[in-house]
Coordinates of C-alpha atoms in Angstrom, one line a residue:
X1 CA -43.6 63.8 15.7
X2 CA -44.9 65.1 12.3
X3 CA -48.6 66.1 12.0
X4 CA -49.8 64.9 8.6
X5 CA -52.7 67.6 8.8
X6 CA -50.1 70.6 8.5
X7 CA -50.4 72.2 5.1
X8 CA -47.2 71.9 3.0
X9 CA -45.1 74.7 2.0
X10 CA -41.6 75.4 0.6
X11 CA -40.3 74.8 3.9
X12 CA -41.7 71.6 4.9
X13 CA -42.1 69.6 1.6
X14 CA -42.3 65.9 1.9
X15 CA -40.9 63.4 -0.8
X16 CA -42.6 60.2 -1.2
X17 CA -42.2 57.4 -3.8
X18 CA -45.6 56.1 -4.7
X19 CA -44.0 52.8 -5.9
X20 CA -42.8 49.9 -3.8
X21 CA -39.2 49.4 -3.6
X22 CA -38.2 46.3 -5.5
X23 CA -34.8 44.5 -5.0
X24 CA -33.6 42.5 -7.8
X25 CA -30.6 40.3 -8.3
X26 CA -28.4 41.3 -11.4
X27 CA -28.3 37.7 -12.6
X28 CA -32.0 37.2 -12.5
X29 CA -34.3 39.7 -14.2
X30 CA -37.8 38.6 -14.6
X31 CA -40.6 40.1 -16.7
X32 CA -42.7 41.1 -13.8
X33 CA -39.7 43.0 -12.2
X34 CA -39.1 45.0 -15.5
X35 CA -42.9 45.9 -15.7
X36 CA -43.2 47.0 -12.3
X37 CA -40.1 49.0 -12.4
X38 CA -41.0 50.9 -15.6
X39 CA -43.8 52.8 -13.7
X40 CA -45.7 53.4 -17.0
X41 CA -48.0 50.8 -18.5
X42 CA -48.2 52.6 -21.8
X43 CA -44.5 51.9 -22.5
X44 CA -45.4 48.6 -24.3
X45 CA -47.5 50.6 -26.8
X46 CA -44.5 52.7 -27.8
X47 CA -42.4 49.6 -28.4
X48 CA -39.7 50.7 -25.7
X49 CA -40.1 47.6 -23.5
X50 CA -39.1 44.9 -25.9
X51 CA -35.8 46.8 -26.5
X52 CA -35.4 47.3 -22.7
X53 CA -35.8 43.8 -22.0
X54 CA -33.5 42.5 -24.6
X55 CA -30.7 44.7 -23.4
X56 CA -31.2 43.8 -19.9
X57 CA -31.1 40.1 -20.5
X58 CA -27.9 40.5 -22.7
X59 CA -26.3 42.2 -19.6
X60 CA -27.4 39.2 -17.4
X61 CA -25.8 36.8 -19.7
X62 CA -22.6 38.6 -19.8
X63 CA -22.4 38.9 -16.2
X64 CA -23.1 35.1 -15.6
X65 CA -20.5 34.2 -18.2
X66 CA -18.0 36.3 -16.3
X67 CA -18.8 34.7 -13.0
X68 CA -18.5 31.2 -14.5
X69 CA -15.1 31.7 -16.4
X70 CA -13.4 33.7 -13.8
X71 CA -12.8 31.6 -10.7
X72 CA -12.9 33.3 -7.1
X73 CA -9.8 34.5 -5.8
X74 CA -10.5 33.3 -2.4
X75 CA -10.2 29.7 -3.3
X76 CA -6.6 28.8 -3.4
X77 CA -6.8 25.1 -2.6
X78 CA -4.9 23.0 -5.2
X79 CA -7.1 20.5 -6.9
X80 CA -5.4 17.0 -6.5
X81 CA -6.5 14.4 -9.3
X82 CA -6.1 10.8 -8.9
X83 CA -4.7 8.7 -11.8
X84 CA -7.0 6.3 -13.4
X85 CA -5.6 4.0 -16.3
X86 CA -9.2 3.6 -17.8
X87 CA -9.5 7.4 -18.5
X88 CA -8.5 8.5 -21.9
X89 CA -7.2 11.7 -20.5
X90 CA -4.6 9.7 -18.5
X91 CA -3.1 7.8 -21.1
X92 CA -0.3 10.4 -21.7
X93 CA 3.3 9.7 -21.0
X94 CA 3.7 12.1 -18.3
X95 CA 5.4 10.6 -15.2
X96 CA 3.5 10.1 -12.1
X97 CA 4.2 11.9 -8.9
X98 CA 3.9 10.3 -5.5
X99 CA 2.0 11.9 -3.0
X100 CA 4.1 11.5 0.2
X101 CA 1.4 12.5 2.4
X102 CA -0.5 9.1 1.6
X103 CA 2.3 6.8 3.0
X104 CA 3.7 6.5 6.5
X105 CA 6.9 4.9 4.7
X106 CA 8.3 4.5 1.2
X107 CA 11.6 3.1 0.1
X108 CA 12.7 1.9 -3.4
X109 CA 15.5 -0.1 -4.6
X110 CA 16.7 -1.4 -8.0
X111 CA 17.2 -5.2 -8.3
X112 CA 19.6 -6.7 -10.8
X113 CA 17.0 -8.5 -12.6
X114 CA 13.1 -8.1 -13.1
X115 CA 11.0 -10.3 -10.7
X116 CA 7.6 -11.8 -11.1
X117 CA 7.1 -12.8 -7.6
X118 CA 8.1 -12.2 -3.9
X119 CA 7.3 -13.5 -0.7
X120 CA 7.8 -12.5 2.9
X121 CA 9.7 -14.4 5.4
X122 CA 8.3 -14.4 9.1
X123 CA 10.5 -12.8 11.6
X124 CA 11.9 -15.2 14.3
X125 CA 12.9 -12.8 16.9
X126 CA 11.3 -9.3 16.2
X127 CA 7.7 -10.3 16.8
X128 CA 4.6 -10.0 14.8
X129 CA 2.3 -6.8 14.4
X130 CA 5.1 -4.4 14.9
X131 CA 4.2 -0.7 14.5
X132 CA 7.3 1.2 15.9
X133 CA 9.7 2.7 13.5
X134 CA 12.3 1.8 12.1
X135 CA 11.0 -1.4 10.7
X136 CA 12.6 -4.5 9.3
X137 CA 11.5 -6.9 6.8
X138 CA 12.8 -10.2 5.2
X139 CA 11.7 -11.4 1.9
X140 CA 12.6 -13.8 -1.0
X141 CA 12.6 -12.7 -4.7
X142 CA 13.0 -14.9 -7.7
X143 CA 14.7 -13.3 -10.8
X144 CA 13.8 -13.4 -14.4
X145 CA 17.1 -12.8 -16.0
X146 CA 18.0 -12.7 -19.8
X147 CA 20.0 -15.9 -19.6
X148 CA 18.8 -19.0 -18.2
X149 CA 22.1 -19.6 -16.0
X150 CA 22.0 -16.1 -14.5
X151 CA 18.5 -16.8 -12.6
X152 CA 18.6 -16.9 -8.8
X153 CA 16.7 -17.0 -5.5
X154 CA 17.6 -14.0 -3.6
X155 CA 16.9 -13.5 0.4
X156 CA 16.7 -9.9 1.3
X157 CA 16.9 -8.3 4.5
X158 CA 16.0 -4.6 4.6
X159 CA 16.4 -2.7 8.0
X160 CA 16.2 0.7 9.4
X161 CA 13.4 1.6 7.3
X162 CA 12.2 4.9 8.8
X163 CA 9.1 7.1 8.3
X164 CA 9.0 9.6 5.4
X165 CA 10.6 12.8 6.9
X166 CA 8.6 15.9 6.4
X167 CA 5.6 14.1 4.8
X168 CA 3.2 16.5 6.5
X169 CA 1.1 13.7 7.9
X170 CA 0.1 13.9 11.5
X171 CA 0.9 10.6 13.4
X172 CA -2.2 8.9 14.9
X173 CA -2.7 8.4 18.5
X174 CA -2.0 4.8 18.5
X175 CA 1.4 5.6 16.6
X176 CA 2.3 8.4 19.2
X177 CA 1.6 5.7 22.0
X178 CA 3.7 2.9 20.6
X179 CA 6.6 5.2 20.1
X180 CA 6.5 6.7 23.6
X181 CA 5.6 3.2 25.6
X182 CA 8.4 1.3 23.7
X183 CA 9.4 -2.2 24.9
X184 CA 9.1 -1.3 28.6
X185 CA 5.9 0.4 29.4
X186 CA 6.1 3.8 31.2
X187 CA 3.3 5.8 32.9
X188 CA 1.6 8.3 30.6
X189 CA 2.4 11.2 33.3
X190 CA 6.2 10.3 33.3
X191 CA 7.8 13.7 32.6
X192 CA 10.5 12.1 30.3
X193 CA 7.8 10.9 27.8
X194 CA 8.1 13.9 25.6
X195 CA 11.7 14.2 25.6
X196 CA 12.1 10.3 24.7
X197 CA 9.5 10.6 21.7
X198 CA 11.1 13.7 20.3
X199 CA 14.7 12.2 20.4
X200 CA 13.3 9.1 18.8
X201 CA 11.8 11.1 15.8
X202 CA 15.2 12.8 15.3
X203 CA 17.0 9.4 15.4
X204 CA 14.5 7.9 12.7
X205 CA 15.3 10.8 10.4
X206 CA 19.1 10.3 10.7
X207 CA 19.1 6.6 9.9
X208 CA 19.9 5.3 6.5
X209 CA 18.2 1.9 5.2
X210 CA 20.4 -1.0 5.3
X211 CA 20.1 -3.9 2.7
X212 CA 21.7 -7.4 3.0
X213 CA 21.1 -10.2 0.8
X214 CA 22.1 -13.7 -0.1
X215 CA 21.6 -15.7 -3.5
X216 CA 20.8 -19.1 -4.4
X217 CA 21.5 -20.1 -8.1
X218 CA 18.4 -21.2 -9.8
X219 CA 19.9 -23.0 -13.1
X220 CA 16.5 -24.5 -14.5
X221 CA 15.6 -20.8 -15.7
X222 CA 13.5 -18.0 -14.6
X223 CA 11.4 -18.1 -11.6
X224 CA 7.8 -17.7 -12.0
X225 CA 6.6 -17.9 -8.4
X226 CA 8.0 -18.3 -5.0
X227 CA 6.2 -19.3 -1.9
X228 CA 7.5 -19.6 1.9
X229 CA 6.3 -22.6 4.0
X230 CA 4.2 -21.3 6.7
X231 CA 5.2 -24.1 9.2
X232 CA 8.9 -23.7 8.5
X233 CA 10.4 -20.4 7.0
X234 CA 13.6 -22.2 6.0
X235 CA 11.8 -23.9 3.2
X236 CA 11.0 -22.0 0.1
X237 CA 9.3 -23.3 -3.1
X238 CA 10.0 -22.0 -6.7
X239 CA 8.1 -22.5 -9.8
X240 CA 10.5 -22.5 -12.7
X241 CA 9.7 -21.4 -16.3
X242 CA 11.7 -24.6 -17.4
X243 CA 8.8 -26.8 -16.0
X244 CA 10.5 -27.8 -12.6
X245 CA 9.7 -27.1 -9.0
X246 CA 12.4 -26.5 -6.7
X247 CA 12.7 -26.5 -3.1
X248 CA 15.6 -24.5 -1.1
X249 CA 16.7 -24.6 2.3
X250 CA 17.5 -20.9 3.1
X251 CA 17.9 -21.5 7.0
X252 CA 21.8 -20.8 6.8
X253 CA 21.2 -17.5 5.3
X254 CA 18.5 -16.6 7.8
X255 CA 21.0 -17.6 10.6
X256 CA 23.6 -15.2 9.2
X257 CA 21.0 -12.3 8.9
X258 CA 19.6 -12.9 12.5
X259 CA 23.0 -12.4 13.8
X260 CA 23.6 -9.1 11.7
X261 CA 24.3 -6.2 13.9
X262 CA 24.0 -3.5 11.2
X263 CA 20.4 -2.7 11.7
X264 CA 19.2 0.1 14.4
X265 CA 16.6 -2.8 15.8
X266 CA 19.6 -5.0 16.4
X267 CA 21.7 -2.4 17.9
X268 CA 18.8 -1.5 20.4
X269 CA 18.7 -5.3 21.2
X270 CA 22.3 -5.6 22.0
X271 CA 22.0 -2.7 24.4
X272 CA 19.3 -4.6 26.3
X273 CA 20.1 -8.0 28.0
X274 CA 16.5 -9.1 28.3
X275 CA 15.9 -8.2 24.4
X276 CA 19.0 -10.1 23.4
X277 CA 18.1 -13.2 25.6
X278 CA 16.6 -15.0 22.5
X279 CA 20.0 -15.1 20.9
X280 CA 21.8 -16.4 24.1
X281 CA 22.9 -20.0 23.7
X282 CA 21.8 -20.1 20.0
X283 CA 23.7 -22.7 17.9
X284 CA 26.1 -21.6 15.4
X285 CA 24.8 -20.6 11.8
X286 CA 24.1 -23.6 9.7
X287 CA 25.8 -24.4 6.7
X288 CA 24.5 -22.5 3.8
X289 CA 23.3 -24.8 0.9
X290 CA 23.4 -23.2 -2.5
X291 CA 21.5 -25.8 -4.5
X292 CA 18.0 -26.9 -4.1
X293 CA 17.5 -29.9 -2.1
X294 CA 14.6 -31.3 -4.0
X295 CA 13.8 -30.8 -7.7
X296 CA 10.6 -32.1 -9.2
X297 CA 10.2 -32.4 -13.0
X298 CA 7.1 -34.4 -13.1
X299 CA 4.8 -31.7 -14.6
X300 CA 4.2 -31.6 -18.3
X301 CA 4.9 -27.8 -18.6
X302 CA 5.7 -24.7 -16.7
X303 CA 3.3 -23.3 -14.2
X304 CA 2.6 -20.6 -11.8
X305 CA 0.2 -22.0 -9.0
X306 CA 1.8 -23.0 -6.0
X307 CA 0.7 -22.9 -2.5
X308 CA 1.4 -24.5 1.0
X309 CA -1.3 -25.9 3.3
X310 CA -1.6 -23.8 6.4
X311 CA -3.3 -26.9 8.1
X312 CA -1.0 -30.0 7.6
X313 CA 2.6 -29.0 7.7
X314 CA 4.8 -29.9 4.7
X315 CA 1.6 -30.4 2.3
X316 CA 2.1 -28.6 -0.9
X317 CA -0.1 -28.0 -4.1
X318 CA 1.3 -27.1 -7.5
X319 CA -0.3 -26.8 -10.8
X320 CA 0.8 -26.3 -14.5
X321 CA -0.5 -24.6 -17.5
X322 CA -2.0 -27.8 -18.9
X323 CA -4.5 -28.0 -16.1
X324 CA -2.4 -30.7 -13.9
X325 CA -2.5 -30.5 -10.0
X326 CA 0.0 -32.4 -8.1
X327 CA 0.0 -32.8 -4.3
X328 CA 3.1 -33.0 -2.1
X329 CA 3.6 -34.5 1.4
X330 CA 6.6 -34.4 3.5
X331 CA 8.3 -37.7 4.5
X332 CA 9.5 -36.5 7.9
X333 CA 8.6 -33.9 10.4
X334 CA 8.4 -30.2 9.2
X335 CA 8.1 -28.0 12.2
X336 CA 11.6 -26.7 13.7
X337 CA 10.9 -28.1 17.2
X338 CA 10.0 -31.6 15.6
X339 CA 13.0 -31.6 13.5
X340 CA 15.3 -30.6 16.5
X341 CA 13.8 -33.3 18.5
X342 CA 14.3 -36.1 16.0
X343 CA 17.6 -35.0 14.7
X344 CA 19.4 -33.6 17.7
X345 CA 21.7 -36.5 18.1
X346 CA 22.4 -36.9 14.4
X347 CA 24.6 -35.0 12.0
X348 CA 22.4 -35.8 8.9
X349 CA 20.7 -33.1 7.3
X350 CA 16.8 -33.8 7.2
X351 CA 16.2 -32.0 3.8
X352 CA 17.1 -34.2 0.9
X353 CA 15.9 -35.6 -2.5
X354 CA 13.6 -38.0 -0.5
X355 CA 12.0 -35.4 1.8
X356 CA 8.7 -35.3 -0.3
X357 CA 6.4 -37.5 -2.2
X358 CA 4.4 -36.1 -4.9
X359 CA 1.4 -37.6 -6.5
X360 CA -0.5 -36.3 -9.8
X361 CA -4.2 -35.7 -8.4
X362 CA -6.0 -33.9 -11.0
X363 CA -5.8 -33.6 -14.7
X364 CA -7.8 -31.4 -17.2
X365 CA -10.7 -32.9 -18.8
X366 CA -14.1 -32.5 -20.4
X367 CA -14.9 -28.9 -21.6
X368 CA -11.7 -27.5 -19.9
X369 CA -9.5 -29.0 -22.6
X370 CA -9.5 -25.7 -24.7
X371 CA -8.2 -23.7 -21.8
X372 CA -6.6 -26.1 -19.2
X373 CA -4.1 -23.7 -17.6
X374 CA -4.3 -23.5 -13.8
X375 CA -2.9 -20.1 -13.0
X376 CA -3.4 -20.0 -9.4
X377 CA -4.7 -22.2 -6.5
X378 CA -5.2 -22.0 -2.6
X379 CA -5.7 -24.2 0.3
X380 CA -9.1 -24.0 2.1
X381 CA -8.5 -23.2 4.8

């Protein structure tokens, strides 16, 4: 310990700073800090303080501008900016790039003609709410050809639709469970689960998508909108730009597609007798009818609004661009089981030009005459 009473000499000199240490931030220099650090209150009289303050402030501004203009090298994360068509900065003709990490699956095809409307056909044998890959989907598409006679209604079957390979997106726990469990449930402690799931992933990446299609001519012009009957997927309604509504029976095309063995899901079913039991004893494919079985031209002009009732089988509503709404009602059973029960001993086709009765129900009136067009409608419920 040092004794403060000891007299100082050249051998035991003590160095002490009479001023308190001040720790300053380079970017924040206050007047009080400079004043205290000068150590001399008479500097103001000599005019030295204003110059010192000015130089110090300029240095702080330069340092601040460098910090804001030069980004840190520690942050190398790329900034992803979403596209917004309403921003002026996004009106350039630069092509957009798809972020594959945002999708589980992505497939593209180029149709022969543009289309204004598509609708999904319910699956008959594959089941609802499927989550396992590869996927299969069936849909109807209406064309908008450059010539009236080239338009058609096309039934598409796309199968072997696999997950995007190498997308970088981790699978959810539910997806992993669906892929491991499969159609026959296995215990989670089974040693073969990991091998089965890994082999299934490799199989997904090796599959190529399969496209099958059948077309039905639509001679009355372009198709504005298509809708599939929810109670019988064989019936498809089409609103044409020629002012007619046509009903097609696509059951023959669906029978052929259901018996197709080109898709991976179908191949798996053929390997399993239990899964293929739905096709055992099935009747032969129905004859494919190219022309619409019912054509209605009672609307004053073309339209876009068409919707099937989900409560009453065979009830349809259509509306045109002049505000007229017509209601359709089936003249015979619509459900497949009811049709089979009624016509099982008859060779007559149930769908014909007398299958529906159409009645005008609503017409534009009053203040709605200036803009009478009904662009869309829907049954409730």
